[in-house]
Amino acid sequence: MADIAAIAARLDEAALGARAIVQITGQEGELPLATAYEIQRAAIDRRLARGATLVGVKMGFTSEAKMVQMGLKDQIWGRLTSDMVVVNGAAIGRTRFIHPRVEPEVAVRLKAPLSGEVTRDEALAAVDAVAAALEIIDSRYENFRFALGDVIADNASSSAFVTGPWLAANTDIADVAMVMRVDGEVAETGTSAAILGDPIRSLVAAARLAGAAGLVLQPGWTVMLGGATAAAAIGDARSVSLDAGHLGRVGFTIEGGAA
Ligand code: OOG
Ligand code: MG
């Protein structure tokens, strides 16, 4: 039986100190997925106890490119907290990360609660606004290596996120061309259609998966629908930007650390 509180504390401290830990699977045997989600919640609860608030959820492994890159196929989800928010165009410190990677995504903001089995139309009706977004993932495990239970416990590797300008809910997000640049060089190109063939399906999945864990997606929350392409390593880069056609631009700069 895994010690949920102890593992949650280890993951929380790894994130706080930007220091990698060895993966849980192997050390403590297989991590059942339900236990992994309990660890995730316990680790995030520690953050909430320090004053952060829940601001949404993120989906993971919703595109083929991400499944292939990480060798895992099941959709996962994690929690977004207020201390993960990066303002579009802002500078972030390199030292808060271990080995950060960045992904081009689409985000939605909700105007109504959403939970459990919902139809595509019900999900759409709960959307207040849409935006292009970047997620910074930073696995707390050494070498960015993990089994499914590990990455779920580690809040689906999420570390920070940036949303571009919020646009009307009826803005087309189904097939938006995306060009992500790291230090001005094209790192990944793709389309939002890579997100489950239709990004709104990812919102339907978020309502179902979070609902199964007893979490109701709340009005005002952001839902990150998942990377449209493989993630790109940030390394010593100083800037990341995403051009997402009619969804506009989103980006951030990185300061401090090795360069
Ligand atoms: C897990 C997070 C996956 C996505 O957008 O697919 C994810 C990872 O790759 O470390 O955020
Ligand atoms: Mg992601």
XYZ file of C-alpha atoms in Angstrom, residues 29-118:
90
model
C 5.536 -1.496 -7.112
C 2.800 -0.579 -9.583
C 0.810 2.503 -8.717
C -2.905 1.889 -9.239
C -4.396 4.822 -11.161
C -6.917 5.652 -8.430
C -4.054 5.850 -5.922
C -2.047 7.980 -8.361
C -4.912 10.500 -8.590
C -5.178 10.539 -4.787
C -1.472 11.377 -4.601
C -2.016 14.143 -7.163
C -4.807 15.603 -5.080
C -2.807 15.365 -1.856
C 0.195 17.086 -3.482
C -2.004 19.891 -4.847
C -3.748 20.224 -1.464
C -0.355 21.115 0.023
C -0.099 23.930 -2.508
C -3.642 25.108 -1.736
C -2.744 25.126 1.970
C 0.050 27.596 1.087
C -2.537 29.949 -0.437
C -2.797 28.923 -4.098
C -6.250 28.385 -5.592
C -7.566 25.932 -8.186
C -8.008 27.691 -11.529
C -8.726 24.784 -13.857
C -7.567 21.468 -15.197
C -5.280 20.214 -17.958
C -5.598 17.244 -20.229
C -2.639 15.104 -21.297
C -1.965 12.596 -24.073
C -4.840 13.867 -26.211
C -2.744 13.875 -29.388
C -0.986 11.079 -31.209
C 2.245 13.108 -31.255
C 2.300 13.273 -27.454
C 1.379 9.596 -27.048
C 4.217 8.609 -29.374
C 6.713 10.978 -27.722
C 6.043 9.666 -24.213
C 5.039 6.070 -25.034
C 1.734 6.309 -23.135
C -1.746 6.161 -24.639
C -4.279 6.824 -21.914
C -5.665 10.303 -21.460
C -4.742 11.811 -18.137
C -5.624 15.030 -16.395
C -4.098 17.326 -13.821
C -4.983 20.380 -11.806
C -4.086 23.995 -12.655
C -3.370 26.270 -9.701
C -3.052 30.047 -9.486
C 0.722 29.854 -8.968
C 1.076 28.183 -12.410
C -0.397 31.134 -14.305
C 2.032 33.069 -16.512
C 0.778 36.285 -18.116
C 1.101 36.366 -21.912
C 4.466 37.928 -22.813
C 5.839 37.832 -19.261
C 9.289 36.660 -18.185
C 9.646 33.548 -16.047
C 12.659 32.422 -14.061
C 14.560 29.393 -15.390
C 15.511 28.270 -11.905
C 11.953 27.284 -10.986
C 12.165 24.398 -13.493
C 14.116 21.133 -13.679
C 14.064 20.228 -17.407
C 11.142 22.172 -18.849
C 9.435 21.423 -22.131
C 6.753 23.434 -23.889
C 3.652 22.412 -25.824
C 1.299 24.305 -28.160
C -2.258 23.931 -26.931
C -5.784 25.303 -27.085
C -7.497 26.426 -23.882
C -11.119 27.155 -23.072
C -12.565 29.203 -20.230
C -15.825 27.986 -18.731
C -18.945 29.985 -17.880
C -20.949 27.112 -16.370
C -20.125 24.058 -14.241
C -19.335 20.890 -16.159
C -19.001 17.386 -14.773
C -19.527 13.744 -15.668
C -20.907 12.405 -18.943
C -21.704 15.392 -21.138
